[in-house]
XYZ file of C-alpha atoms in Angstrom:
488
model
C 0.214 -0.026 0.073
C 0.942 2.929 -0.783
C 2.533 5.303 2.269
C 0.458 7.912 4.687
C 3.032 10.713 3.163
C 2.704 10.400 0.010
C -0.651 10.523 -0.194
C -0.934 13.502 1.685
C 1.325 15.226 -1.197
C -0.792 14.046 -3.054
C -3.783 16.017 -1.744
C -1.697 18.979 -1.139
C -1.266 18.982 -5.151
C -4.012 20.856 -5.944
C -3.592 23.366 -3.442
C 0.449 24.197 -4.557
C -1.027 25.550 -8.462
C -2.859 28.316 -6.899
C -1.859 28.929 -3.681
C -3.456 30.304 -0.593
C -7.047 32.213 -0.345
C -8.904 33.220 2.740
C -12.478 33.842 3.697
C -12.338 35.455 6.328
C -13.478 38.768 5.837
C -16.719 37.161 4.128
C -17.342 34.229 7.278
C -18.279 36.583 9.912
C -22.121 36.784 10.627
C -22.191 41.118 9.643
C -19.872 40.896 7.058
C -20.539 43.683 4.963
C -22.957 44.941 7.056
C -20.574 47.886 8.042
C -20.384 49.197 5.536
C -24.566 49.819 4.936
C -24.795 50.915 8.019
C -22.224 53.670 7.447
C -23.855 55.004 4.603
C -27.359 54.631 5.736
C -25.614 57.112 8.996
C -24.362 59.703 6.404
C -27.563 60.567 5.070
C -29.964 59.774 7.080
C -28.037 60.500 10.317
C -29.852 57.414 11.785
C -29.439 53.906 13.129
C -29.629 50.191 11.540
C -29.573 47.360 12.670
C -28.975 43.691 11.372
C -30.940 41.576 13.620
C -29.843 37.807 13.649
C -31.107 36.354 16.935
C -33.221 37.318 19.681
C -30.943 38.522 21.796
C -31.211 41.395 18.964
C -34.403 41.231 18.104
C -35.588 41.904 21.976
C -33.202 44.829 21.685
C -34.896 46.415 18.395
C -38.610 45.756 19.934
C -37.441 47.641 23.147
C -35.907 50.213 21.075
C -39.011 50.754 19.231
C -41.068 51.091 21.865
C -39.425 53.676 23.878
C -39.567 55.674 20.816
C -43.260 55.619 20.273
C -43.608 56.350 24.153
C -41.505 59.636 24.643
C -42.216 60.687 20.941
C -45.905 62.516 20.740
C -47.338 62.751 18.608
C -44.628 61.218 16.468
C -42.502 63.014 14.428
C -40.528 62.492 10.166
C -37.379 61.232 12.253
C -38.729 58.954 14.909
C -40.738 57.140 12.347
C -37.723 56.969 9.850
C -35.587 55.809 12.660
C -38.810 52.912 14.116
C -38.337 51.971 10.396
C -35.241 51.485 9.943
C -34.893 48.873 13.262
C -38.384 47.338 12.630
C -39.409 46.958 8.738
C -38.987 43.541 7.837
C -38.248 43.911 4.381
C -35.219 45.545 5.386
C -34.057 42.743 7.145
C -34.921 40.178 4.197
C -32.822 42.777 1.864
C -29.943 41.922 5.195
C -30.267 38.298 4.505
C -29.452 38.951 0.890
C -26.486 40.235 2.037
C -25.237 37.700 3.776
C -26.154 35.562 1.514
C -23.943 36.712 -0.858
C -21.149 36.778 2.053
C -21.366 33.259 2.063
C -20.972 32.613 -1.949
C -17.884 35.385 -1.532
C -16.562 32.488 0.727
C -17.547 29.948 -1.013
C -15.675 30.746 -3.797
C -11.973 31.121 -2.009
C -12.883 27.610 -0.947
C -10.909 24.992 -3.082
C -12.754 22.302 -4.896
C -12.659 19.163 -2.998
C -10.781 16.508 -4.771
C -12.215 13.338 -5.232
C -10.573 9.894 -3.436
C -11.253 6.567 -5.250
C -9.349 2.716 -4.325
C -9.736 -0.200 -5.532
C -9.112 -3.793 -5.852
C -8.763 -7.466 -7.262
C -8.519 -11.023 -6.228
C -11.240 -10.631 -3.044
C -12.772 -13.704 -2.687
C -11.183 -16.026 -5.012
C -8.965 -18.834 -3.562
C -7.443 -18.858 -6.793
C -6.517 -15.244 -7.088
C -4.679 -14.983 -3.503
C -1.727 -14.761 -4.668
C -1.767 -11.684 -6.518
C -3.459 -9.036 -5.810
C -3.651 -5.672 -7.214
C -4.975 -2.631 -5.177
C -5.642 1.006 -6.479
C -6.045 4.702 -5.565
C -6.839 7.630 -7.428
C -7.370 11.220 -6.345
C -9.817 13.385 -9.056
C -8.723 17.323 -9.091
C -10.067 19.629 -11.375
C -6.884 21.421 -12.822
C -8.961 24.284 -14.966
C -11.037 25.474 -11.608
C -7.754 25.800 -9.981
C -6.081 28.021 -13.179
C -9.119 30.582 -12.345
C -10.058 30.486 -9.145
C -8.282 33.986 -8.578
C -10.863 34.957 -11.063
C -13.820 33.365 -9.791
C -13.354 34.991 -5.900
C -13.010 37.908 -7.797
C -16.048 38.000 -9.598
C -17.885 36.562 -6.278
C -15.983 40.140 -4.121
C -17.302 42.073 -6.935
C -20.335 40.057 -6.255
C -20.764 40.916 -3.103
C -20.019 44.548 -3.439
C -22.697 44.690 -5.416
C -24.584 43.286 -2.661
C -23.094 45.526 -0.132
C -25.122 48.860 -1.613
C -27.938 46.734 -2.939
C -28.163 46.504 1.068
C -27.677 50.352 1.330
C -29.664 51.459 -1.379
C -32.758 49.245 -0.119
C -32.200 51.070 3.728
C -32.161 54.830 1.370
C -34.961 53.143 0.153
C -37.221 52.177 3.088
C -35.684 55.819 4.735
C -37.456 57.553 1.801
C -40.342 56.526 1.710
C -40.958 56.568 5.597
C -40.746 60.464 4.842
C -42.986 59.943 2.675
C -45.486 57.933 4.033
C -45.210 60.607 7.307
C -46.071 63.493 5.202
C -48.899 61.848 3.426
C -50.608 61.182 6.627
C -50.359 64.116 8.071
C -51.645 66.735 5.642
C -54.663 64.181 5.235
C -55.589 64.556 9.122
C -54.039 68.329 8.321
C -57.218 68.437 5.724
C -59.147 66.311 7.842
C -59.240 69.123 10.000
C -59.872 71.465 7.494
C -63.069 70.317 6.241
C -64.542 69.866 9.538
C -63.834 73.432 10.064
C -65.585 73.839 7.214
C -68.282 71.103 8.240
C -69.150 73.721 10.584
C -69.169 76.700 8.892
C -71.527 75.370 6.350
C -74.187 73.720 9.346
C -74.196 77.253 9.793
C -75.388 78.862 6.443
C -77.777 75.704 6.308
C -79.583 76.886 10.202
C -79.867 80.130 8.653
C -81.006 79.396 5.257
C -83.865 77.511 7.193
C -84.586 80.819 9.320
C -85.049 82.436 5.957
C -87.236 80.062 4.243
C -89.405 80.985 7.772
C -89.585 84.137 7.048
C -90.481 84.191 3.300
C -86.516 85.960 3.103
C -85.261 82.792 1.410
C -86.986 80.150 -1.908
C -86.750 76.281 -1.124
C -84.441 76.890 -3.968
C -81.975 78.763 -2.372
C -82.464 76.376 0.541
C -81.509 73.357 -0.730
C -78.739 74.399 -2.397
C -77.322 75.635 0.896
C -78.155 71.688 2.081
C -77.008 70.305 -0.457
C -73.569 72.145 0.502
C -73.291 70.690 3.333
C -74.870 67.202 2.604
C -71.516 67.854 0.225
C -68.861 69.158 2.777
C -70.865 65.577 4.587
C -69.317 63.698 2.243
C -66.028 65.113 1.720
C -65.016 65.373 4.888
C -65.442 61.507 4.985
C -63.888 60.735 2.213
C -61.023 62.738 3.726
C -61.016 61.080 6.798
C -60.994 57.895 4.898
C -57.907 58.640 3.182
C -56.219 59.718 6.413
C -56.556 56.882 7.839
C -55.591 54.670 4.570
C -51.990 57.417 4.521
C -51.504 56.382 8.408
C -51.565 52.312 7.378
C -49.259 53.091 4.573
C -47.093 54.541 7.662
C -47.874 52.031 9.515
C -46.792 48.926 7.579
C -43.235 51.014 6.482
C -42.686 51.199 10.479
C -43.467 47.082 11.124
C -45.682 48.067 13.845
C -48.472 45.881 14.837
C -50.673 45.003 18.002
C -51.077 47.641 20.751
C -48.267 49.036 19.013
C -51.142 50.928 16.344
C -51.898 53.219 19.101
C -49.528 56.251 18.112
C -50.921 59.549 16.461
C -49.406 62.194 14.143
C -49.169 65.655 13.977
C -52.611 67.807 13.655
C -49.736 69.466 10.457
C -47.375 69.692 8.605
C -44.584 72.020 10.243
C -44.111 75.460 8.247
C -42.400 76.441 5.538
C -38.969 77.482 5.755
C -37.382 81.082 4.970
C -35.837 79.818 2.124
C -34.781 76.921 0.166
C -31.134 75.552 -0.093
C -29.671 76.503 -2.945
C -28.128 73.142 -4.619
C -26.857 74.463 -7.998
C -24.125 71.323 -8.232
C -27.207 69.157 -7.764
C -25.601 66.872 -10.696
C -22.314 66.420 -9.844
C -23.504 65.757 -6.401
C -25.673 62.728 -7.793
C -23.115 61.290 -10.075
C -20.382 61.279 -7.255
C -23.096 59.706 -4.736
C -25.932 57.956 -5.992
C -25.349 54.010 -4.598
C -27.253 52.719 -7.549
C -24.937 53.933 -10.078
C -22.662 52.804 -8.753
C -24.397 49.180 -8.493
C -24.173 49.458 -12.004
C -21.276 50.108 -12.456
C -19.908 46.917 -10.171
C -21.970 45.358 -12.427
C -20.026 46.322 -15.646
C -17.231 45.018 -13.666
C -18.245 41.729 -12.779
C -19.413 41.752 -16.398
C -16.045 43.034 -17.609
C -14.717 40.041 -15.220
C -16.736 37.358 -16.453
C -16.196 38.213 -19.898
C -12.104 37.359 -19.611
C -12.539 34.275 -17.145
C -15.303 33.030 -20.446
C -11.135 34.096 -22.727
C -9.941 31.522 -20.687
C -12.141 28.809 -20.909
C -13.031 29.191 -24.012
C -11.397 25.357 -25.574
C -11.237 23.957 -22.988
C -14.047 23.962 -20.099
C -13.674 20.475 -17.948
C -9.973 20.021 -17.675
C -9.130 17.465 -14.773
C -5.895 15.908 -13.295
C -5.381 12.441 -11.978
C -2.943 11.475 -9.451
C -2.837 7.865 -7.828
C -1.436 5.173 -7.164
C -1.499 0.956 -8.046
C 0.011 -1.566 -5.770
C 0.395 -5.151 -7.166
C 1.520 -8.108 -4.173
C 2.174 -11.347 -5.329
C 2.877 -14.979 -3.663
C 5.352 -16.881 -5.021
C 6.818 -19.813 -2.399
C 5.166 -18.489 0.260
C 6.930 -15.043 -0.107
C 5.111 -12.216 -0.795
C 6.547 -8.742 -2.945
C 4.425 -6.048 -3.630
C 5.251 -3.750 -6.216
C 3.819 -0.221 -5.689
C 3.883 2.590 -8.915
C 2.388 6.137 -8.982
C 0.863 6.864 -11.842
C -0.805 10.954 -13.279
C -3.955 10.676 -15.726
C -4.864 13.796 -17.373
C -8.522 14.058 -18.796
C -9.990 17.219 -20.817
C -13.085 17.759 -23.525
C -11.566 17.844 -26.973
C -13.278 20.763 -28.617
C -13.860 19.360 -31.996
C -17.802 21.248 -31.870
C -17.896 23.323 -29.252
C -15.066 25.596 -30.226
C -16.304 28.773 -27.348
C -17.353 30.860 -29.833
C -21.459 31.054 -28.499
C -19.793 31.102 -25.089
C -17.715 34.498 -26.580
C -20.411 36.263 -27.876
C -22.458 36.221 -25.203
C -19.781 37.055 -22.675
C -19.183 40.041 -25.159
C -22.797 40.647 -25.354
C -23.340 40.576 -21.316
C -20.695 43.081 -21.345
C -22.315 45.832 -24.987
C -25.646 45.133 -22.634
C -23.826 46.245 -18.597
C -22.108 49.434 -20.478
C -25.063 50.392 -21.775
C -27.008 50.624 -18.703
C -24.450 52.265 -17.038
C -24.596 54.522 -19.692
C -28.574 55.378 -19.499
C -28.735 55.084 -15.952
C -25.631 58.403 -15.912
C -27.461 60.266 -18.013
C -31.325 59.383 -15.746
C -29.115 60.174 -13.065
C -28.346 63.754 -13.970
C -32.053 64.169 -15.562
C -33.266 62.602 -11.830
C -31.259 65.435 -10.101
C -32.386 68.274 -11.807
C -36.133 67.189 -11.867
C -35.952 66.831 -8.042
C -34.408 69.963 -7.222
C -36.860 71.742 -9.783
C -39.684 70.361 -8.326
C -38.527 71.986 -4.791
C -38.265 75.178 -6.276
C -40.881 75.051 -8.309
C -43.182 73.554 -5.283
C -41.976 76.333 -2.436
C -42.749 78.732 -4.462
C -46.851 77.552 -5.374
C -47.017 76.777 -1.762
C -45.616 80.144 -0.643
C -48.108 82.100 -3.257
C -51.311 80.746 -1.516
C -49.471 81.053 1.426
C -48.703 84.712 1.203
C -51.391 85.997 -1.490
C -54.387 83.506 -2.041
C -55.701 82.119 1.585
C -55.389 86.158 2.983
C -57.255 87.745 -0.700
C -59.573 85.079 0.153
C -60.097 85.800 3.836
C -60.514 89.481 3.065
C -62.879 88.897 0.650
C -64.830 86.918 3.244
C -64.376 89.871 5.674
C -65.468 92.437 3.402
C -68.521 90.456 2.398
C -68.925 89.783 6.341
C -68.837 93.918 7.070
C -71.116 94.505 3.834
C -73.910 91.602 4.447
C -73.591 93.387 7.768
C -74.280 96.890 6.323
C -77.235 94.783 4.411
C -75.354 95.505 1.223
C -74.936 92.356 0.267
C -77.671 89.588 0.183
C -76.723 86.174 2.512
C -76.026 83.790 -1.277
C -73.176 85.978 -1.908
C -71.489 86.007 1.959
C -71.698 81.992 1.972
C -70.349 81.892 -1.668
C -67.717 84.555 -0.548
C -66.545 80.727 2.739
C -66.883 78.486 0.037
C -64.316 79.965 -2.006
C -61.893 80.520 1.594
C -62.025 77.220 2.274
C -61.580 75.699 -1.071
C -58.335 77.858 -1.453
C -56.934 76.561 2.715
C -57.768 72.958 1.299
C -55.440 74.347 -2.287
C -52.768 75.819 0.200
C -52.059 72.558 2.456
C -52.041 70.378 -0.524
C -49.224 72.996 -2.279
C -47.490 72.861 1.110
C -47.740 69.112 0.640
C -46.393 68.771 -2.460
C -43.494 71.273 -1.776
C -42.432 68.966 1.032
C -43.300 65.891 -0.336
C -40.242 67.546 -2.899
C -37.784 68.304 0.041
C -38.483 64.778 0.644
C -37.149 63.428 -2.821
C -33.847 65.563 -2.701
C -31.683 62.516 -1.088
C -32.862 60.220 -3.068
C -31.991 61.821 -6.445
C -28.335 62.463 -4.702
C -28.093 59.347 -2.541
C -30.732 56.880 -4.548
C -32.826 54.814 -2.817
C -36.806 56.124 -4.327
C -38.470 57.796 -7.076
C -37.426 61.216 -7.247
C -39.007 62.557 -10.813
C -41.860 65.468 -10.508
C -44.458 63.041 -11.836
C -43.899 60.648 -9.265
C -44.558 63.182 -6.719
C -47.749 64.133 -8.419
C -48.739 60.206 -8.178
C -48.170 60.725 -4.238
C -50.015 63.590 -4.103
C -52.923 62.465 -5.666
C -52.158 58.647 -4.033
C -52.772 61.000 -0.549
C -56.117 62.482 -1.374
C -57.051 65.892 0.910
C -56.756 64.396 3.906
C -54.748 65.845 6.686
C -55.382 66.176 10.534
C -53.886 65.996 14.290
C -53.976 63.486 16.906
C -54.986 60.287 15.141
């Protein structure tokens, strides 16, 4: 039989061909997550965790309960922090990061050699005088030759997974911020409609009394009564929209059970005195957009794979077989043993498949990745410009309603009331002016909401993580309806 030393040398032969590679960087439980947390903190200044055991889950749950208990009503920053700690979809994204780390770790490991043993002459008396024992170790040489490239590709994919997890984190933060704005604006609209309801009720009662005295026709009374009914319907719709908007915020924060008893503010914050100037927002976006970095890594990985495909173009399965053969003879009651080492090389002959199809596939994949990267760069610049344009324009529109439209409507109503008291104008004109003022206030609330949504979209435009164009803002505004209010 062959000695143990020879077997160890044969097993070590593949290792000598490719050098030593370690997977220590990928084997940790939180491999790559520190980078994700740092990128998130640099944008949102919030803490995020990767929950992997019961102790971490209990700690995060306690932190969420503490934030809900001490922040009443719930402000936007606290809502974002709760979402980053408690959103289960985000934890699933971090699990994808762990899966990628495991793949990268696996790539650093060598393919296990295959060991086989065999013998002849067992159980046959006439063959006992001559026995052969064979052993063979099979190793894929081509896999060893391309080992460093495999590791490089896996590492690139791992870095992509890190950036993808960071994008997902920023997306959850941005979605939560937008949902909080939508919920607060919705309840603010409910409050405005409730005040309008009180005014309409008073007008309806006045119409009824005037009808009793004969000063108002039945048709005019009906117009006032239907206005009350319409306001009641609009208030109910707004309250439904507000509840649904709050549920969207609840889902993003991952709350359930007793945690649902939280309140949002009665109204959105007032407009700032001025808007921030971002003259270099395109350059900032090109420098910081994480999804653009993901596209660059995709091109890098494809390029590496292209080189790997070229290296294995003609030979895709090359194996070296190292082993031994031991023969034992018994002659004149004397045992003779002879051991012979052997090496075999096994590979496929590229007669029919010369690898041209694989090369073409790799070239097409590379060009696709290059064009997607170029498209992403164009889109990033456009999205940054659109986000800032929406931010500036919505600020001007909201300020216009606040400074001009609402004060003028209030002035018109005030003058109508004075002339009504002086018996100059009639009741119909006063009620019409009151309705117009209510509509202007609702438009002002919605304009303020649109500004804060546009402001929330600036960070995704620069760093990634959410819809950033003007059409997206319009869709969010339409989806949130005309609701608003406080303490809900």
